[in-house]
Coordinates of C-alpha atoms and ligand atoms in Angstrom, one line a residue:
X5 CA 0.0 0.0 0.0
X6 CA 2.7 2.5 0.9
X7 CA 6.2 3.2 -0.3
X8 CA 8.0 0.7 1.9
X9 CA 10.0 -2.2 0.6
X10 CA 7.5 -4.5 2.3
X11 CA 4.7 -3.1 0.1
X12 CA 2.1 -5.8 0.5
X13 CA 2.1 -6.3 4.2
X14 CA 2.4 -2.9 5.9
X15 CA -0.2 -0.2 6.4
X16 CA 0.5 3.3 7.5
X17 CA -2.0 4.5 10.1
X18 CA -3.1 8.0 11.0
X19 CA -4.9 8.2 14.4
X20 CA -7.4 11.0 14.5
X21 CA -8.2 11.5 18.2
X22 CA -5.9 10.0 20.8
X23 CA -8.2 9.3 23.7
X24 CA -8.7 5.9 25.4
X25 CA -9.6 3.9 22.3
X26 CA -6.8 5.0 20.0
X27 CA -4.3 4.8 22.9
X28 CA -5.5 1.2 23.4
X29 CA -5.0 0.5 19.7
X30 CA -1.5 1.9 19.9
X31 CA -0.8 -0.4 22.8
X32 CA -2.1 -3.4 20.9
X33 CA 0.2 -2.6 17.9
X34 CA 3.2 -1.9 20.1
X35 CA 3.0 -4.8 22.5
X36 CA 4.6 -7.5 20.3
X37 CA 4.9 -6.5 16.7
X38 CA 6.5 -9.8 15.7
X39 CA 3.6 -11.9 17.1
X40 CA 1.2 -9.4 15.6
X41 CA 2.6 -9.9 12.1
X42 CA 2.6 -13.6 12.6
X43 CA -1.1 -13.6 13.6
X44 CA -2.3 -11.0 11.1
X45 CA 0.0 -11.3 8.1
X46 CA 0.6 -7.5 8.0
X47 CA 2.4 -4.8 10.0
X48 CA 0.9 -1.6 11.2
X49 CA 2.9 1.6 11.5
X50 CA 1.5 4.7 13.2
X51 CA 2.7 7.6 11.1
X52 CA 0.5 10.4 12.5
X53 CA -1.6 11.3 15.5
X54 CA -3.8 14.4 15.8
X55 CA -5.9 15.3 18.8
X56 CA -7.6 18.5 19.8
X57 CA -6.2 18.4 23.3
X58 CA -2.8 16.7 22.9
X59 CA -1.7 18.3 19.6
X60 CA -0.3 16.5 16.6
X61 CA 2.7 14.6 15.2
X62 CA 3.5 13.4 11.7
X63 CA 6.5 11.2 11.0
X64 CA 6.2 9.6 7.6
X65 CA 8.6 6.8 8.6
X66 CA 6.7 6.0 11.7
X67 CA 6.3 7.5 15.2
X68 CA 8.6 6.1 17.9
X69 CA 6.1 3.8 19.7
X70 CA 7.7 3.9 23.1
X71 CA 7.4 7.7 23.1
X72 CA 3.8 7.5 21.8
X73 CA 2.7 5.0 24.4
X74 CA 4.3 7.1 27.2
X75 CA 2.7 10.4 26.0
X76 CA 1.3 12.1 29.0
X77 CA -2.4 13.2 28.9
X78 CA -1.4 16.9 29.0
X79 CA -2.5 19.7 26.8
X80 CA -0.1 20.1 23.8
X81 CA 2.0 17.1 24.9
X82 CA 2.7 16.1 21.3
X83 CA 5.0 19.1 21.0
X84 CA 7.5 17.1 23.0
X85 CA 7.7 14.4 20.4
X86 CA 10.0 14.6 17.3
X87 CA 8.1 16.4 14.6
X88 CA 5.4 17.2 17.1
X89 CA 3.2 20.3 17.5
X90 CA 1.0 21.5 20.4
X91 CA -1.9 22.0 18.1
X92 CA -4.1 19.5 16.2
X93 CA -3.6 19.2 12.4
X94 CA -6.5 16.9 11.5
X95 CA -7.3 18.2 7.9
X96 CA -3.7 18.3 6.7
X97 CA -2.8 14.9 8.1
X98 CA -5.9 13.3 6.8
X99 CA -5.5 14.7 3.3
X100 CA -1.8 15.0 2.8
X101 CA 0.0 12.4 5.0
X102 CA 1.2 9.0 3.6
X103 CA -1.5 7.2 5.7
X104 CA -3.2 4.2 4.1
X105 CA -5.8 4.0 6.8
X106 CA -7.3 6.8 8.8
X107 CA -8.6 5.7 12.2
X108 CA -11.2 8.2 13.3
X109 CA -12.0 8.1 17.0
X110 CA -12.7 11.7 18.0
X111 CA -15.4 13.2 20.2
X112 CA -18.4 14.0 18.1
X113 CA -21.0 16.7 18.5
X114 CA -24.2 14.7 18.5
X115 CA -26.2 17.7 17.0
X116 CA -23.9 18.1 13.9
X117 CA -22.0 14.8 13.6
X118 CA -18.8 16.9 13.4
X119 CA -15.9 17.0 13.1
X120 CA -15.9 13.2 12.5
X121 CA -18.1 13.4 9.4
X122 CA -15.6 15.8 7.7
X123 CA -12.7 13.6 8.8
X124 CA -14.3 10.6 7.0
X125 CA -15.1 12.7 3.9
X126 CA -11.6 14.0 3.6
X127 CA -10.0 10.6 4.1
X128 CA -12.2 8.8 1.6
X129 CA -12.0 11.6 -1.0
X130 CA -8.2 11.4 -0.8
X131 CA -8.2 7.6 -1.4
X132 CA -7.6 6.5 2.2
X133 CA -9.4 3.7 3.9
X134 CA -11.4 4.7 7.0
X135 CA -12.1 2.8 10.2
X136 CA -14.3 4.8 12.6
X137 CA -15.9 4.1 16.0
X138 CA -17.9 7.2 15.7
X139 CA -21.6 7.2 15.3
X140 CA -21.8 10.8 14.0
X141 CA -20.7 10.0 10.4
X142 CA -23.2 7.1 10.3
X143 CA -26.0 9.2 11.7
X144 CA -25.5 12.2 9.5
X145 CA -23.9 11.0 6.2
X146 CA -24.0 7.2 6.0
X147 CA -25.1 6.8 2.4
X148 CA -22.8 9.6 1.2
X149 CA -19.8 8.1 2.9
X150 CA -20.5 4.6 1.7
X151 CA -20.9 5.9 -1.9
X152 CA -17.7 8.0 -1.5
X153 CA -15.8 4.9 -0.4
X154 CA -17.2 2.9 -3.3
X155 CA -16.3 5.6 -5.8
X156 CA -12.8 5.9 -4.5
X157 CA -12.3 2.1 -4.2
X158 CA -11.4 2.2 -0.5
X159 CA -12.9 0.7 2.6
X160 CA -15.3 2.5 5.0
X161 CA -15.5 0.3 8.1
X162 CA -17.3 1.0 11.3
X163 CA -17.7 -2.3 13.3
X164 CA -17.0 -0.5 16.6
X165 CA -20.1 1.6 16.2
X166 CA -22.5 -1.2 17.3
X167 CA -21.5 -3.5 20.2
X168 CA -17.8 -2.3 20.1
X169 CA -15.5 -5.3 20.0
X170 CA -18.3 -7.9 19.4
X171 CA -18.4 -8.1 15.6
X172 CA -22.2 -8.0 15.3
X173 CA -22.4 -6.0 12.0
X174 CA -20.2 -8.4 10.1
X175 CA -22.0 -11.4 11.9
X176 CA -25.4 -10.2 10.7
X177 CA -24.3 -8.9 7.3
X178 CA -21.9 -11.8 6.3
X179 CA -22.6 -14.9 8.4
X180 CA -26.4 -14.6 8.5
X181 CA -26.6 -13.5 4.9
X182 CA -29.5 -15.3 3.1
X183 CA -31.2 -16.3 6.4
X184 CA -34.0 -13.7 5.8
X185 CA -33.6 -11.7 9.0
X186 CA -36.9 -9.9 9.6
X187 CA -36.4 -8.6 13.1
X188 CA -33.7 -7.8 15.7
X189 CA -34.0 -6.7 19.3
X190 CA -31.2 -6.1 21.8
X191 CA -29.4 -4.4 24.6
X192 CA -26.8 -2.2 22.8
X193 CA -25.9 0.4 25.3
X194 CA -23.3 -0.8 27.9
X195 CA -23.6 2.3 30.0
X196 CA -27.4 2.1 30.5
X197 CA -27.2 -1.7 31.2
X198 CA -24.4 -1.2 33.7
X199 CA -26.2 1.7 35.4
X200 CA -29.4 -0.3 35.7
X201 CA -27.4 -3.2 37.3
X202 CA -25.8 -0.9 39.9
X203 CA -29.2 0.7 40.7
X204 CA -30.6 -2.7 41.2
X205 CA -27.8 -3.2 43.8
X206 CA -28.8 -0.1 45.6
X207 CA -26.7 2.7 44.0
X208 CA -28.3 6.0 42.9
X209 CA -28.6 6.7 39.2
X210 CA -26.1 9.6 39.6
X211 CA -23.4 7.5 41.3
X212 CA -23.9 4.6 38.8
X213 CA -23.5 7.0 35.8
X214 CA -20.2 8.4 37.4
X215 CA -19.0 4.8 37.8
X216 CA -19.8 4.1 34.1
X217 CA -17.8 7.1 33.1
X218 CA -14.9 6.0 35.2
X219 CA -15.0 2.6 33.5
X220 CA -14.8 4.3 30.1
X221 CA -18.2 3.0 29.0
X222 CA -20.1 6.3 28.8
X223 CA -20.0 8.8 26.1
X224 CA -18.3 12.1 26.8
X225 CA -21.8 13.4 27.4
X226 CA -23.6 10.5 29.1
X227 CA -27.1 11.9 28.3
X228 CA -26.8 10.2 24.9
X229 CA -26.5 6.8 26.8
X230 CA -29.3 7.3 29.3
X231 CA -31.7 9.1 27.0
X232 CA -31.6 6.4 24.4
X233 CA -30.0 8.3 21.6
X234 CA -26.9 6.1 21.5
X235 CA -29.2 3.1 21.1
X236 CA -31.3 4.8 18.4
X237 CA -28.2 5.5 16.3
X238 CA -27.0 1.9 16.7
X239 CA -30.5 0.6 15.7
X240 CA -30.3 2.8 12.6
X241 CA -26.9 1.7 11.6
X242 CA -27.8 -2.0 12.0
X243 CA -31.1 -1.7 10.2
X244 CA -29.6 0.2 7.3
X245 CA -26.8 -2.3 7.0
X246 CA -29.2 -5.3 7.1
X247 CA -32.0 -4.0 5.0
X248 CA -30.7 -0.9 3.2
X249 CA -33.5 0.7 5.1
X250 CA -32.7 4.5 4.8
X251 CA -33.8 4.9 8.4
X252 CA -33.0 8.3 9.9
X253 CA -33.4 9.7 13.4
X254 CA -36.9 11.0 12.4
X255 CA -38.2 7.4 11.9
X256 CA -37.3 6.0 15.3
X257 CA -39.4 6.4 18.4
X258 CA -36.9 6.9 21.2
X259 CA -37.2 6.8 25.0
X260 CA -34.3 6.3 27.4
X261 CA -34.0 5.2 31.0
X262 CA -34.5 8.7 32.5
X263 CA -38.2 8.0 33.1
X264 CA -37.3 5.1 35.5
X265 CA -36.8 5.7 39.2
X266 CA -34.6 3.9 41.6
X267 CA -37.8 2.5 43.3
X268 CA -39.1 1.2 40.0
X269 CA -35.9 -0.6 39.3
X270 CA -35.7 -2.2 42.7
X271 CA -39.4 -3.2 42.7
X272 CA -38.9 -4.9 39.4
X273 CA -36.2 -7.1 40.9
X274 CA -38.6 -8.0 43.8
X275 CA -41.1 -9.1 41.2
X276 CA -38.5 -11.3 39.5
X277 CA -38.0 -8.9 36.5
X278 CA -35.3 -6.6 35.2
X279 CA -35.7 -3.3 33.4
X280 CA -33.6 -3.2 30.2
X281 CA -33.2 -0.6 27.5
X282 CA -34.2 -2.3 24.3
X283 CA -33.5 -1.2 20.8
X284 CA -35.4 -3.1 18.1
X285 CA -36.4 -3.0 14.4
X286 CA -38.5 -5.2 12.3
X287 CA -39.3 -5.6 8.6
X288 CA -43.0 -5.3 7.8
X289 CA -44.9 -7.3 5.1
X290 CA -44.8 -4.2 2.8
X291 CA -41.0 -4.0 3.2
X292 CA -41.0 -0.9 5.5
X293 CA -39.0 -0.9 8.7
X294 CA -40.4 -0.1 12.1
X295 CA -37.8 0.8 14.8
X296 CA -38.0 1.9 18.4
X297 CA -36.0 2.3 21.6
X298 CA -37.6 2.0 25.0
X299 CA -37.1 0.5 28.5
X300 CA -38.9 -2.8 28.9
X301 CA -39.5 -4.8 32.1
X302 CA -38.4 -8.3 31.2
X303 CA -39.3 -11.4 33.1
X304 CA -36.2 -13.3 34.4
X305 CA -36.7 -16.1 31.8
X306 CA -36.5 -13.7 28.9
X307 CA -33.2 -14.3 27.0
X308 CA -32.1 -10.6 27.4
X309 CA -33.1 -10.3 31.1
X310 CA -29.9 -11.9 32.3
X311 CA -27.5 -9.7 30.3
X312 CA -25.6 -7.8 33.0
X313 CA -23.0 -5.1 33.3
X314 CA -21.7 -3.5 30.1
X315 CA -22.4 -6.6 28.1
X316 CA -24.6 -6.2 25.0
X317 CA -26.7 -8.8 23.3
X318 CA -28.8 -8.8 20.1
X319 CA -31.3 -11.4 19.1
X320 CA -31.8 -11.7 15.3
X321 CA -34.9 -13.4 14.1
X322 CA -34.8 -14.9 10.7
X323 CA -37.0 -17.0 8.5
X324 CA -34.4 -19.8 8.2
X325 CA -33.0 -20.0 11.8
X326 CA -35.6 -18.4 14.1
X327 CA -33.8 -16.7 16.9
X328 CA -30.0 -16.3 17.0
X329 CA -28.5 -14.3 19.9
X330 CA -25.1 -12.8 19.9
X331 CA -23.7 -11.4 23.2
X332 CA -20.4 -9.8 24.1
X333 CA -18.7 -6.7 25.3
X334 CA -20.5 -3.6 24.1
X335 CA -18.2 -0.8 25.4
X336 CA -14.7 -0.2 26.7
X337 CA -11.5 1.1 25.4
X338 CA -9.7 -2.2 24.6
X339 CA -12.9 -3.7 23.2
X340 CA -13.4 -0.8 20.9
X341 CA -9.8 -0.8 19.9
X342 CA -10.3 -4.5 18.9
X343 CA -13.2 -3.4 16.7
X344 CA -10.8 -1.1 14.8
X345 CA -8.4 -3.9 14.4
X346 CA -11.2 -6.1 13.0
X347 CA -11.9 -3.2 10.5
X348 CA -8.3 -3.1 9.5
X349 CA -8.3 -6.9 9.0
X350 CA -11.4 -6.4 6.7
X351 CA -9.5 -3.7 4.8
X352 CA -6.6 -6.1 4.4
X353 CA -8.8 -9.0 3.3
X354 CA -10.5 -6.8 0.8
X355 CA -7.0 -6.0 -0.6
X356 CA -6.0 -9.6 -0.6
X357 CA -9.2 -10.3 -2.6
Ligands
HSE283 N1 -21.4 4.7 25.4 C1 -21.5 3.5 24.6 C2 -22.1 2.4 25.5 C3 -20.2 3.1 24.2 O1 -22.2 2.6 26.7 O2 -22.6 1.4 24.9 C4 -20.2 2.2 23.0 O3 -20.9 2.7 21.9

């Protein structure tokens, strides 16, 4: 892909955003490069980092990984790296660096979907593959970005957007292909599920949300988690991927867990039930898609009632198989970094044909 001698097995990576997820990815890459190559069949070389808080660094031959891993979380810290600057340089790095793959993991404004949407546009337009964990670009420009990737013959991958490291998009799209999926329903917000679990154990909602933030599960603004918007976006992404549904935020009825009280949550347990925030969508006979997000009080024997902590689970209902449930980690820094790695593997496999 790049100008190295090892042209077929090395990818240059630009990390846009260097918070918990991209730091975890850098750690995975740096831990044991030889074992990594042996397992994956390719090398990854981080050539650029740009972050609104930390600043930026671009080293076309690769950033010193020991220095990058040890970078303190201090404003402008990148200025202390060779070729580093105290300010971010997202646009120039995305458009003009020698990156093969842009990994987009910035904080998105949920009203505008920016700056992540522009990051993806710039990268795809300049012929670079994109892996993003960001819901913003999918919520605001999904079709445009998919078309842009197709037209530029590059990959646009976003496995981490739904269920983080648990590869549910590829599972549904590739492994259940042809099974005639007509419905899915699931727990797809780790924060809300974790919070409900702690409230069941006696914590207040406020303390439980703080704990979810400390664990790295919650969004920068956790209202997206507890008001259901995060689930709504994941339902849209999954429904559009499965059925080419053209769903938008206007089509999905959405209610979070803010209407639940600590008493309601504890009373449900006493009744042998659990409140869960459920996102679902189904294909109607006329081909239209109906989707919604709302808390549901599930009896203990329901397959989703026992899903605890930040674990996510989705049940797919198909004509051929009936119900198939996938469960696994739905949030977390390392888990989401793994989703990026799975995107990079998909980009590699696409190249390998
Ligand atoms: N805040 C999200 C969650 C992170 O709790 O599920 C993963 O999208």
